[in-house]
Every structure is written in structure tokens, then in C-alpha cells.
mmCIF file of C-alpha atoms in Angstrom:
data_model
loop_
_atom_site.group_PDB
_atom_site.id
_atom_site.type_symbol
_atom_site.label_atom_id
_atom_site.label_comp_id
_atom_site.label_asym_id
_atom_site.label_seq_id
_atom_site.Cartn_x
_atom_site.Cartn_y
_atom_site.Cartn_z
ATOM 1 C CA UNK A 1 0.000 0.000 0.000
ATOM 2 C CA UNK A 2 2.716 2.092 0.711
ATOM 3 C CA UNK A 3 4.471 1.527 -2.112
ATOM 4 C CA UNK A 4 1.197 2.118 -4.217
ATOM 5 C CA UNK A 5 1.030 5.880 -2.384
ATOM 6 C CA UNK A 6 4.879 6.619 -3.403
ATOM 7 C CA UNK A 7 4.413 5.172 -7.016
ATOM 8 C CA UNK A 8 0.965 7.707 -7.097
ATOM 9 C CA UNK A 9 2.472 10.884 -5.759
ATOM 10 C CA UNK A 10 6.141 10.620 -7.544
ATOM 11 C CA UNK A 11 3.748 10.992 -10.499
ATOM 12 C CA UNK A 12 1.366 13.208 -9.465
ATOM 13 C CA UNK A 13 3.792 15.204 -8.235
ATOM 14 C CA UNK A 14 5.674 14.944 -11.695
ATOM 15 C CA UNK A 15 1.917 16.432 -13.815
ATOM 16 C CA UNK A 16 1.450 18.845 -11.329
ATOM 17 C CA UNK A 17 5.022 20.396 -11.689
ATOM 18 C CA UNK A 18 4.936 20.319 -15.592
ATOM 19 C CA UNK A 19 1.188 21.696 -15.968
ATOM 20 C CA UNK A 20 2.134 24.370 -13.251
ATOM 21 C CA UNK A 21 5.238 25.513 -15.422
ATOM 22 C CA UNK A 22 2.948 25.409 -18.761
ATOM 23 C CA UNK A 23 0.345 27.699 -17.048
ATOM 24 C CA UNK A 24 2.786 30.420 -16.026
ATOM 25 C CA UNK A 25 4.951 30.484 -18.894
ATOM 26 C CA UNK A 26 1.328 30.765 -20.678
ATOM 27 C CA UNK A 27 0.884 33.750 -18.578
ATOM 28 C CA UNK A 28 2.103 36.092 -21.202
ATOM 29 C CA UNK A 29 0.233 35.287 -23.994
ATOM 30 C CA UNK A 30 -2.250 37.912 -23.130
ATOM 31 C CA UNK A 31 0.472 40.816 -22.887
ATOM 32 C CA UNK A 32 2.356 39.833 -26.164
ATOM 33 C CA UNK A 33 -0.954 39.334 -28.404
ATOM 34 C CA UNK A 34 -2.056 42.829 -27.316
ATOM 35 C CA UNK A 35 1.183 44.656 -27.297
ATOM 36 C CA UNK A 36 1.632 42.634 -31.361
ATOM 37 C CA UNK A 37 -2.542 43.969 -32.184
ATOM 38 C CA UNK A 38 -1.697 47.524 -30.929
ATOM 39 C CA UNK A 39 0.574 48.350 -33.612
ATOM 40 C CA UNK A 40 -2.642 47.067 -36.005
ATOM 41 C CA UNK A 41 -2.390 43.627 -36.939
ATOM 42 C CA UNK A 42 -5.119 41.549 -37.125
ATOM 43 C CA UNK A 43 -6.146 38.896 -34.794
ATOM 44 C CA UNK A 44 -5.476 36.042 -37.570
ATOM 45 C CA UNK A 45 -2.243 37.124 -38.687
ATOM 46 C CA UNK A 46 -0.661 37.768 -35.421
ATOM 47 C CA UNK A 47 -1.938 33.853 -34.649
ATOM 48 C CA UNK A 48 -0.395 33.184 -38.079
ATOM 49 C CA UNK A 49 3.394 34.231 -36.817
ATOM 50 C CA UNK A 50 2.612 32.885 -33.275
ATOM 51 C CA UNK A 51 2.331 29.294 -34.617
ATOM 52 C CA UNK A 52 4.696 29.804 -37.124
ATOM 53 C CA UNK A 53 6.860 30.641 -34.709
ATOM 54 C CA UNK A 54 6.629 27.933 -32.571
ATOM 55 C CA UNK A 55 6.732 25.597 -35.221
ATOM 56 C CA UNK A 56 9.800 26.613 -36.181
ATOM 57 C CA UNK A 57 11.152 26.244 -32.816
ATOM 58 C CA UNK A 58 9.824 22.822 -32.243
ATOM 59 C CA UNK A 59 11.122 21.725 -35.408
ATOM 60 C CA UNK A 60 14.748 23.081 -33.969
ATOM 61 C CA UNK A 61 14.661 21.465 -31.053
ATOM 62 C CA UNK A 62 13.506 18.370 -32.382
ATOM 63 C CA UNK A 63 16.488 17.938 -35.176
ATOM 64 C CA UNK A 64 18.639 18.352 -32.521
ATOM 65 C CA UNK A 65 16.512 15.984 -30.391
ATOM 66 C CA UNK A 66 18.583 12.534 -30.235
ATOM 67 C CA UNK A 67 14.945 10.729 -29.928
ATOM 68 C CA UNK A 68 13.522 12.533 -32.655
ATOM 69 C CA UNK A 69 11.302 9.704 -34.801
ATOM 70 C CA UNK A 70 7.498 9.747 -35.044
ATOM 71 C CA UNK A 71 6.087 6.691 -32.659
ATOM 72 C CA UNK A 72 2.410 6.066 -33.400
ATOM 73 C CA UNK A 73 0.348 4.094 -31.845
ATOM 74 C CA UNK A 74 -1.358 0.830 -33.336
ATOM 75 C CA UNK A 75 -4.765 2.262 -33.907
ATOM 76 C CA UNK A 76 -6.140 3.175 -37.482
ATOM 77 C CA UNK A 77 -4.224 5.964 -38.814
ATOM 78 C CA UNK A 78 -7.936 7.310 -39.594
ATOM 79 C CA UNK A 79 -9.044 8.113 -36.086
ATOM 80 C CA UNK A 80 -5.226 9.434 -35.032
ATOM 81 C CA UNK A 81 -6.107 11.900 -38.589
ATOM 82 C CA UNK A 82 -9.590 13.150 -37.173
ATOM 83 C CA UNK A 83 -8.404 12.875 -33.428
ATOM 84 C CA UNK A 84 -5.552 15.383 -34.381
ATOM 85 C CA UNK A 85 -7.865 17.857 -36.567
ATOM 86 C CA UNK A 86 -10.609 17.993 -33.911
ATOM 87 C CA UNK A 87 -7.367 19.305 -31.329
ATOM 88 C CA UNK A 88 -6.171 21.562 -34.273
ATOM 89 C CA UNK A 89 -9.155 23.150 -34.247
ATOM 90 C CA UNK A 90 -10.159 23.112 -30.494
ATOM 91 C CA UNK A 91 -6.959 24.949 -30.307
ATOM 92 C CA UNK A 92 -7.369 27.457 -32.606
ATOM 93 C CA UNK A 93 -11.060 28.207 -31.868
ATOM 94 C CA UNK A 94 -9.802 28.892 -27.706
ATOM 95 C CA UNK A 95 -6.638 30.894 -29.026
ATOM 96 C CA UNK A 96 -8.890 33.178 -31.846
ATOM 97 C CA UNK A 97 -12.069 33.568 -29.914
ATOM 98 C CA UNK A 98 -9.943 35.002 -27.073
ATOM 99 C CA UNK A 99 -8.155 37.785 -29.008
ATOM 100 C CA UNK A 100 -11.526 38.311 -30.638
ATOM 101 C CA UNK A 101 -13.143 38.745 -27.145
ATOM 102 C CA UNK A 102 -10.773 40.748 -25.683
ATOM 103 C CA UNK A 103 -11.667 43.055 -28.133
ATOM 104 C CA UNK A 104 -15.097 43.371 -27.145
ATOM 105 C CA UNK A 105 -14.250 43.657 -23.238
ATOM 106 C CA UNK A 106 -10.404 43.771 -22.299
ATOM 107 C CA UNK A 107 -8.120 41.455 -21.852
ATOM 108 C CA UNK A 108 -9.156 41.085 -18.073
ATOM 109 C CA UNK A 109 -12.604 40.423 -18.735
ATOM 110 C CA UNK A 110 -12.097 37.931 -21.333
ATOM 111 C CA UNK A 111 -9.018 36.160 -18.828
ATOM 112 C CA UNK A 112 -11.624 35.464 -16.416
ATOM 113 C CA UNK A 113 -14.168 34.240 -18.408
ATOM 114 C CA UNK A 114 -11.740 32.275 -20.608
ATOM 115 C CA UNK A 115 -10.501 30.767 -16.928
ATOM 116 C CA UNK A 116 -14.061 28.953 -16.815
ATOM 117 C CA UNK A 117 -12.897 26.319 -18.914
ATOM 118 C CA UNK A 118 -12.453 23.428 -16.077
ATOM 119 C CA UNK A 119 -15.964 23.360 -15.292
ATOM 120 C CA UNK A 120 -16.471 22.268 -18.756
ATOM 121 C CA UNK A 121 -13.874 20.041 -18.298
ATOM 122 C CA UNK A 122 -15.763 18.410 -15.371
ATOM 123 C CA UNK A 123 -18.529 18.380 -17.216
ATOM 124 C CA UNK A 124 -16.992 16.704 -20.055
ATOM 125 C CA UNK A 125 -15.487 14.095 -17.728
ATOM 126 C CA UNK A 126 -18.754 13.619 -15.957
ATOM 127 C CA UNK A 127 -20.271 12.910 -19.590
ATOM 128 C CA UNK A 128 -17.623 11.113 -20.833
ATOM 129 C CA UNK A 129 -15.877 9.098 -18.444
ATOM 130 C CA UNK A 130 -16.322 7.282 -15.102
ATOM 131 C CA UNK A 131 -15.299 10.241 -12.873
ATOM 132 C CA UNK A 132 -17.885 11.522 -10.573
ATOM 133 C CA UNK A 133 -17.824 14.623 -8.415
ATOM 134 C CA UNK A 134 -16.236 14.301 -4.982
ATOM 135 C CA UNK A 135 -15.613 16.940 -2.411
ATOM 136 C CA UNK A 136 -11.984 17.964 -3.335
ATOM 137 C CA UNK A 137 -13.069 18.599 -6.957
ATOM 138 C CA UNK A 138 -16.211 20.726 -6.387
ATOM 139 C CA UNK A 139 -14.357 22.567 -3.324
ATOM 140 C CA UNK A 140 -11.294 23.266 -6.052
ATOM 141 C CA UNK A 141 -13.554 24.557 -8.898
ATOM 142 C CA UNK A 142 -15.830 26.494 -6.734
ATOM 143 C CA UNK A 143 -12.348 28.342 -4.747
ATOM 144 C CA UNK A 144 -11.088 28.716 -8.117
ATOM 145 C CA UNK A 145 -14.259 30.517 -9.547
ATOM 146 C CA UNK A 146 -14.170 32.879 -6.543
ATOM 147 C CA UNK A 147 -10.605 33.412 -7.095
ATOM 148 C CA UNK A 148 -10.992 34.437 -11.160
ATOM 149 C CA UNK A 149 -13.493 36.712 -9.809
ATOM 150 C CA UNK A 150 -11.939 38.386 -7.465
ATOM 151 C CA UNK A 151 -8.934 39.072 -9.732
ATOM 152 C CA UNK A 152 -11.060 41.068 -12.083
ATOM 153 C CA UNK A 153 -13.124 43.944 -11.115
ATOM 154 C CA UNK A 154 -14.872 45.165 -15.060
ATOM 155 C CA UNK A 155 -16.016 48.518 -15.217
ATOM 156 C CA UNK A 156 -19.592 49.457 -15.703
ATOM 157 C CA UNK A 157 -20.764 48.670 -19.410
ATOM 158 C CA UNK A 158 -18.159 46.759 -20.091
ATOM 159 C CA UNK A 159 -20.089 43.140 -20.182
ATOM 160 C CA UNK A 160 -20.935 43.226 -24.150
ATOM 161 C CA UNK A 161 -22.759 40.459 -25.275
ATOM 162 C CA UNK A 162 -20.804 39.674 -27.905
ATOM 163 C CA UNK A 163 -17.417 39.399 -25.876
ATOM 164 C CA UNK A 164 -19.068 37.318 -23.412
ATOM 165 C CA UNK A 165 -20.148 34.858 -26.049
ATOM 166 C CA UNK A 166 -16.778 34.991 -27.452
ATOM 167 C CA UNK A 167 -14.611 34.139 -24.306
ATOM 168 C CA UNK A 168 -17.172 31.016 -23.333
ATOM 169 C CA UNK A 169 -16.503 29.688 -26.903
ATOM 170 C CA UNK A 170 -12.955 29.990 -26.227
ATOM 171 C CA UNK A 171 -13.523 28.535 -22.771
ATOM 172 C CA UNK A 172 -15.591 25.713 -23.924
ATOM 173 C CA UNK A 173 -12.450 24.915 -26.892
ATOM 174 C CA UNK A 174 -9.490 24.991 -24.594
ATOM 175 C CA UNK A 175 -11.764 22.671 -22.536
ATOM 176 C CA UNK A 176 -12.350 20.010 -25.340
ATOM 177 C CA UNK A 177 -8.769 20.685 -26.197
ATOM 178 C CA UNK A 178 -7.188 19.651 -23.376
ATOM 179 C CA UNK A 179 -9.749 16.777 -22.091
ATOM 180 C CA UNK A 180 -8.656 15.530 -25.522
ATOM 181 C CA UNK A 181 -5.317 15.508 -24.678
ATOM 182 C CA UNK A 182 -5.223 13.565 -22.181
ATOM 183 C CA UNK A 183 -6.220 11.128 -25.211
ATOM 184 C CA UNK A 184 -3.581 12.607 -27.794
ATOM 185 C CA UNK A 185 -1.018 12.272 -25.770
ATOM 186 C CA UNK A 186 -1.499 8.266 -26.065
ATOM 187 C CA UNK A 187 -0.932 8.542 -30.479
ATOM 188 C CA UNK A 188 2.244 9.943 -30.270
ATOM 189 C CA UNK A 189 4.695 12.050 -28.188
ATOM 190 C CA UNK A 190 4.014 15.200 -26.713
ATOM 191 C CA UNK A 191 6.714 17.092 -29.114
ATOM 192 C CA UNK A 192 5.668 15.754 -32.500
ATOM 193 C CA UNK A 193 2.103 16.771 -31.455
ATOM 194 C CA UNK A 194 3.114 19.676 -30.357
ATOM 195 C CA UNK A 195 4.560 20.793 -33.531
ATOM 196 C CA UNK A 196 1.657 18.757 -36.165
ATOM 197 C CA UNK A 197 -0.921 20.852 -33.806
ATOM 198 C CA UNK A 198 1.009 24.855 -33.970
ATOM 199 C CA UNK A 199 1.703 23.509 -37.939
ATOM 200 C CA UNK A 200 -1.974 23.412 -38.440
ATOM 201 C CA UNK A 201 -2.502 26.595 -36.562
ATOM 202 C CA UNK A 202 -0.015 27.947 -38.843
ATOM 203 C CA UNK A 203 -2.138 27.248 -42.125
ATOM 204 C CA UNK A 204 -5.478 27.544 -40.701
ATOM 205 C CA UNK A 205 -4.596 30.666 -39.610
ATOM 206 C CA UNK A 206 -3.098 32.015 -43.263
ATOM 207 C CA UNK A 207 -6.399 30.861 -44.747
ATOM 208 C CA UNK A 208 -7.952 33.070 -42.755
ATOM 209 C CA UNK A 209 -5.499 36.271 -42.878
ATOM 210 C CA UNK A 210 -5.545 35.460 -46.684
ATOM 211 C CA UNK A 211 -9.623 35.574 -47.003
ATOM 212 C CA UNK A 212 -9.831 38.267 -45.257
ATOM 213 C CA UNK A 213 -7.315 40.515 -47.012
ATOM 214 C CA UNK A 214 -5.399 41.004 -43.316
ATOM 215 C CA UNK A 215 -2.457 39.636 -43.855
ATOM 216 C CA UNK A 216 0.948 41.328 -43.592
ATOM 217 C CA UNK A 217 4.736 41.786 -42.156
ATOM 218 C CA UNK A 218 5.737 42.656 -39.066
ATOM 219 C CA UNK A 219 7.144 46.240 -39.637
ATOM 220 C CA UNK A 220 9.346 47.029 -36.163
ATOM 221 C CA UNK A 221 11.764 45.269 -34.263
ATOM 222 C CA UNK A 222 9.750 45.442 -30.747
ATOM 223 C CA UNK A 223 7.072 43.722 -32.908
ATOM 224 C CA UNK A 224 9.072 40.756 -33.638
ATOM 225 C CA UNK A 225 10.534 40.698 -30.163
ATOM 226 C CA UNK A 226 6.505 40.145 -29.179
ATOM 227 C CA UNK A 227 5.974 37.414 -32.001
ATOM 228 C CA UNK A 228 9.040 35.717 -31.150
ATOM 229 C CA UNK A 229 7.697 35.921 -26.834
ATOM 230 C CA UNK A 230 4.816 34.560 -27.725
ATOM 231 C CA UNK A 231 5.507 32.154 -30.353
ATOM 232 C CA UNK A 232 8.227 30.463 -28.379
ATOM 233 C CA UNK A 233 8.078 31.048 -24.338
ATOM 234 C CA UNK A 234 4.055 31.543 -24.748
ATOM 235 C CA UNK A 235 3.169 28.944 -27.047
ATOM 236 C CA UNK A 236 5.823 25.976 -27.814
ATOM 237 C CA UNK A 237 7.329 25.654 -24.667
ATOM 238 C CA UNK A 238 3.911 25.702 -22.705
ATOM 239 C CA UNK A 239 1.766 23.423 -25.097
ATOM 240 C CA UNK A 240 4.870 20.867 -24.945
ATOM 241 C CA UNK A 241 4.609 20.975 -21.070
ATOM 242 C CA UNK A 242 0.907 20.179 -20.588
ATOM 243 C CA UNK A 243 0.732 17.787 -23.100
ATOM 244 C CA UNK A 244 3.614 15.722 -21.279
ATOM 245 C CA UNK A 245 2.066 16.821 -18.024
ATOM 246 C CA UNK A 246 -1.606 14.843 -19.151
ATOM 247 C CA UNK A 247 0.270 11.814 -18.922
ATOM 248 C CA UNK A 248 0.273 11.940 -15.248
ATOM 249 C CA UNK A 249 -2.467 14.136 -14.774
ATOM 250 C CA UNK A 250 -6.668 13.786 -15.363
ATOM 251 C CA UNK A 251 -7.572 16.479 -17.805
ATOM 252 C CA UNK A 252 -9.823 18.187 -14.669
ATOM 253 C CA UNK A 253 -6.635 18.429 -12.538
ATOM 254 C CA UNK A 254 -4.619 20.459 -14.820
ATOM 255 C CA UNK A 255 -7.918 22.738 -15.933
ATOM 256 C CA UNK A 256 -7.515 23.781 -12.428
ATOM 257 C CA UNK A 257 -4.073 24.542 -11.920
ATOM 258 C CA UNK A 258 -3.508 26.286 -15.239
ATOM 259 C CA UNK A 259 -5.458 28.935 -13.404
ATOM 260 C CA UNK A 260 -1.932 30.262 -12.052
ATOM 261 C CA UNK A 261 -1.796 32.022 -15.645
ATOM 262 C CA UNK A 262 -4.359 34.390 -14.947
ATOM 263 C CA UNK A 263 -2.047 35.548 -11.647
ATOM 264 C CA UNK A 264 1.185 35.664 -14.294
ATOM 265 C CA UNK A 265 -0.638 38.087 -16.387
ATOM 266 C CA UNK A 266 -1.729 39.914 -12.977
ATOM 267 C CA UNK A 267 1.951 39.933 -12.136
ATOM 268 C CA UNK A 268 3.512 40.697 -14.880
ATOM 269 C CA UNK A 269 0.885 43.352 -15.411
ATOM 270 C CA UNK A 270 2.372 45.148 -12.943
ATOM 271 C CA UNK A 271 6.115 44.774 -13.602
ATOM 272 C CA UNK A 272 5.953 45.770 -16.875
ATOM 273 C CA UNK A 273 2.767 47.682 -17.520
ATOM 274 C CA UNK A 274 2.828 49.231 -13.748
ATOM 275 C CA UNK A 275 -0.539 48.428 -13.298
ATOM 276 C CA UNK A 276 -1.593 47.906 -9.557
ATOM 277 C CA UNK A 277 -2.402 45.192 -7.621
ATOM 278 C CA UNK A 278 -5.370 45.479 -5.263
ATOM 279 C CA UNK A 279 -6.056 43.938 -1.682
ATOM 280 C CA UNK A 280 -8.790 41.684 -3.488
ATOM 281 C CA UNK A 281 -6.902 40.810 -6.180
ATOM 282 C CA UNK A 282 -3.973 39.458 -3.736
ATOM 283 C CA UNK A 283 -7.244 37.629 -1.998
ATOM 284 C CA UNK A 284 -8.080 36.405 -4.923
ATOM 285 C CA UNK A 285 -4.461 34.883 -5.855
ATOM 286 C CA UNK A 286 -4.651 33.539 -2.435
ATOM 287 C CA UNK A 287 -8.166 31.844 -2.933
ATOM 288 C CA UNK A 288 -7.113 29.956 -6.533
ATOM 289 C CA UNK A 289 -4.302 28.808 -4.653
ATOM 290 C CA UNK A 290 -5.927 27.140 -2.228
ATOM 291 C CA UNK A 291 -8.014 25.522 -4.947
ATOM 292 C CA UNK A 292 -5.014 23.929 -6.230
ATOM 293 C CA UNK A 293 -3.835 22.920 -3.506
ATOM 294 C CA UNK A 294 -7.335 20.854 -2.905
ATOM 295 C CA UNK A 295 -6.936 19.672 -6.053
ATOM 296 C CA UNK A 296 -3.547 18.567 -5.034
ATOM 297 C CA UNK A 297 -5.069 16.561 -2.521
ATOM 298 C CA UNK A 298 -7.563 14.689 -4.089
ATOM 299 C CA UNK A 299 -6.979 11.132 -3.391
ATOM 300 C CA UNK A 300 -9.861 9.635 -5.304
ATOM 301 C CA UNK A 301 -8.703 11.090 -9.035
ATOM 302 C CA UNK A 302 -4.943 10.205 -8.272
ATOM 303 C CA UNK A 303 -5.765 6.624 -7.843
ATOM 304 C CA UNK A 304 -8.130 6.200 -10.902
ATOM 305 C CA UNK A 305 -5.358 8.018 -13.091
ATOM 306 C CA UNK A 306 -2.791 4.882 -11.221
ATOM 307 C CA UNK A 307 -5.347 2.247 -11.959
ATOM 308 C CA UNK A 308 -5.687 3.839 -15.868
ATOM 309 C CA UNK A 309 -1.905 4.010 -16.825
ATOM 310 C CA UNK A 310 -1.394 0.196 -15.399
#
């Protein structure tokens, strides 16, 4: 039994560190994709060079990889083809959607909102899967819910309709994203994916700039600087780390503690934009910690996660 409890938290311990690192180097996506719109480009062609980016990058570090071949699993290379586009475009609906809304109503409106996303997860699991809720789970999402809320404090008039709509659909895709990956990550390794999931991004995304006559170059050095940020620390690094992170890790679990991005955009906020950080807000950093610490604890989805990778 003993030995069952050290085998359980070596790896739970493992997820937790690697999702926790993927949520705060996440953290600046939010910063870089405004500071990159604010000189004008468009939503789609700023996700163009992001994924581009990052592809690139991956691509590096995987020819210099020593274990760099393409391991597949045995099932029919049909259903690893439509398993892989549904995450393509799970991914790009959550990363699009939130740009779009935070057009509507600020990037700290659409954060929170966007930060919803592991109730849907729960819900998906509860749908989908023999988890059921227990008290660790429902007291994690409910601190973390307070927590979002309390970061945020939205001016009056600035709930539009339209940006609300837009951050749940990005909610609801990062959701089936990531509850899928926890399926992914058993076709092939988190690095490969990685890269076939930013390279679809990458012409999804030109499509789009394309169509809509919105494509174009970045035309200043600080520009590319941002592109660069966010294609590499906020997009290849981080997507790597949660994917290897859901092998250890229920899909639910790391919803929840890739809530500490939210409080990396708070903080670095106010390093670099000198924003200020209120008495609430610090309660409310306190508050989504304590969720993931309860979600830390839960005993009952660390052993089914044991019993599934047996």
C-alpha cells in the first residue's frame, strides 16, 4: 500500500510540476498578443506568426533531439487523422475567440471568463468518463471561480454580449482541447504533437489572414521581439509541457491549476505595464491557490489516473 502511495504521488507530483510551469509560462500570452494587435495587426495574422513561430522552434529542437522519430500508436491511422484535426481546431477556436473577445471587453474580462474552462472540463469528464464529483473537486472549482473573480473587477458597461459569447466559446475549446489531450497524448509524443498541432494553426490561420485581405509583415523590431515571446516562451514551450504533463495528470486536474496564468498576467501586469495590484486581487491569488492545492489533494482522481496508466 505504501508503495502504491509513493508510485501515485512521484507521479502526481511529476503532472502537477509540468502543468504548473505550462500555465505560467502561458501567462504572457495575453500581454504579447495585445502589445503585437496595438501596432494594427489583425487577430489572424498575429496567430499566423505565433504558430509559425513555434513551429519553427519545435522543429529546432527536435532535429537536434537525439529521440527525434514519429512513434504512433497501433490504432487506425484514420481516427489518429480526425483525433488530431478535432485538437487543431479546439486549439485554434480557444486561441482566436480570445483575441476576438478581448476586443469586445479587455483582456481582463475575457481572462476570467476564458478561466471557466475546467468546469467544462468536469462536465466533459462527468459525460464522458467514469469520474464523478467528490468533495476535493467541487471545493477546487468552486475556490477557483471565486478566485478568477476576485482578480477582475470590469467597469460598468463593459459586459458586451458579444465578448461574453466569445470568451465562453474559447472557454468551452481549450476545454475540449485539453480533455482531448489527455487522449492525444497516447498517439504519439508530446513534441511531435506539439509541432503537427502549432503547424496546423499555422495554415489555418493564413487561410484566414488570406480571405480576409489582413495579412501582412511585421514592420518594427519590438514587434518581432513580441511574435518571437509569444511564439516560443508563450506557445511551444507551454503546449509541450501540458501535453507531457496529461500523462500523469486527469484532464480536470490540470484545468484547475492552469489557473496560475491568470495571476502571471496579474503579475507581470504590474512589472511591466505598472498596473496595480489590489487587496482583493492578492485575496483572490490567495483563494485559486488554495483551490489547487485541494486539487492537489484529491486522493480519489490520483488513484483512478494509477489504476488507468497500469
Amino acid at each position: 500500500m505504501m508503495q502504491h502511495f509513493s508510485r501515485v504521488n512521484a507521479t502526481t507530483l511529476k503532472g502537477t510540476c509540468l502543468v504548473t510551469l505550462s500555465a505560467i509560462t502561458y501567462g504572457g500570452i495575453g500581454y504579447f498578443g495585445t502589445e503585437i494587435m496595438r501596432t494594427g495587426m489583425s487577430v489572424q495574422t498575429m496567430l499566423f506568426w505565433r504558430f509559425s513561430l513555434a513551429s519553427i522552434w519545435i522543429l529546432l529542437f527536435l532535429s537536434l533531439s537525439k529521440n527525434n522519430t514519429i512513434r504512433l500508436t497501433t490504432k487506425p491511422l484514420s481516427s489518429v487523422i480526425i483525433t488530431f484535426m478535432l485538437a487543431i481546431i479546439a486549439y485554434s477556436g480557444s486561441s482566436a475567440f480570445y483575441f476576438l473577445a478581448s476586443e469586445e471587453v479587455g483582456t481582463g474580462v475575457a481572462m476570467v471568463i476564458f478561466f471557466f474552462y475546467p468546469i467544462f472540463i468536469a462536465l466533459f469528464a462527468f459525460c464522458f468518463s467514469s469520474w464523478r464529483f467528490n468533495r476535493y473537486a467541487f471545493s477546487a472549482l468552486v475556490a477557483v471561480t471565486v478566485g478568477l473573480l476576485l482578480l477582475e473587477h470590469p467597469q460598468q458597461g463593459v459586459f458586451k454580449l458579444l465578448g461574453i459569447i466569445l470568451a465562453l466559446i474559447a472557454a468551452l475549446s481549450y476545454a475540449i482541447y485539453v480533455f482531448m489531450g489527455k487522449y492525444t497524448v497516447q498517439l504519439m509524443d508530446a513534441k511531435w504533437q506539439t509541432f503537427f498541432i502549432c503547424l496546423g494553426n499555422v495554415i489555418l490561420f493564413f487561410v484566414v489572414a488570406m480571405l480576409t485581405h489582413s495579412f501582412q509583415f511585421p514592420q518594427t523590431l519590438s514587434t518581432w521581439f513580441n511574435i518571437f515571446a509569444i511564439g516560443i516562451v508563450g506557445t511551444a514551450i507551454p503546449m509541450q509541457l501540458l501535453l507531457e504533463g496529461l500523462k500523469w495528470l486527469s484532464p480536470l486536474k490540470a484545468g484547475i491549476l492552469s489557473v496560475f496564468e491568470p495571476i502571471v498576467t496579474l503579475i507581470l501586469g504590474f512589472l511591466l505595464l505598472h498596473e496595480s495590484i489590489s487587496l482583493t486581487q492578492m485575496i483572490g491569488i490567495l483563494v485559486i491557490l488554495l483551490g489547487a492545492m485541494l486539487i492537489h489533494f484529491d486522493r480519489v482522481m490520483i488513484t483512478e489516473l494509477v489504476e488507468e496508466n497500469k
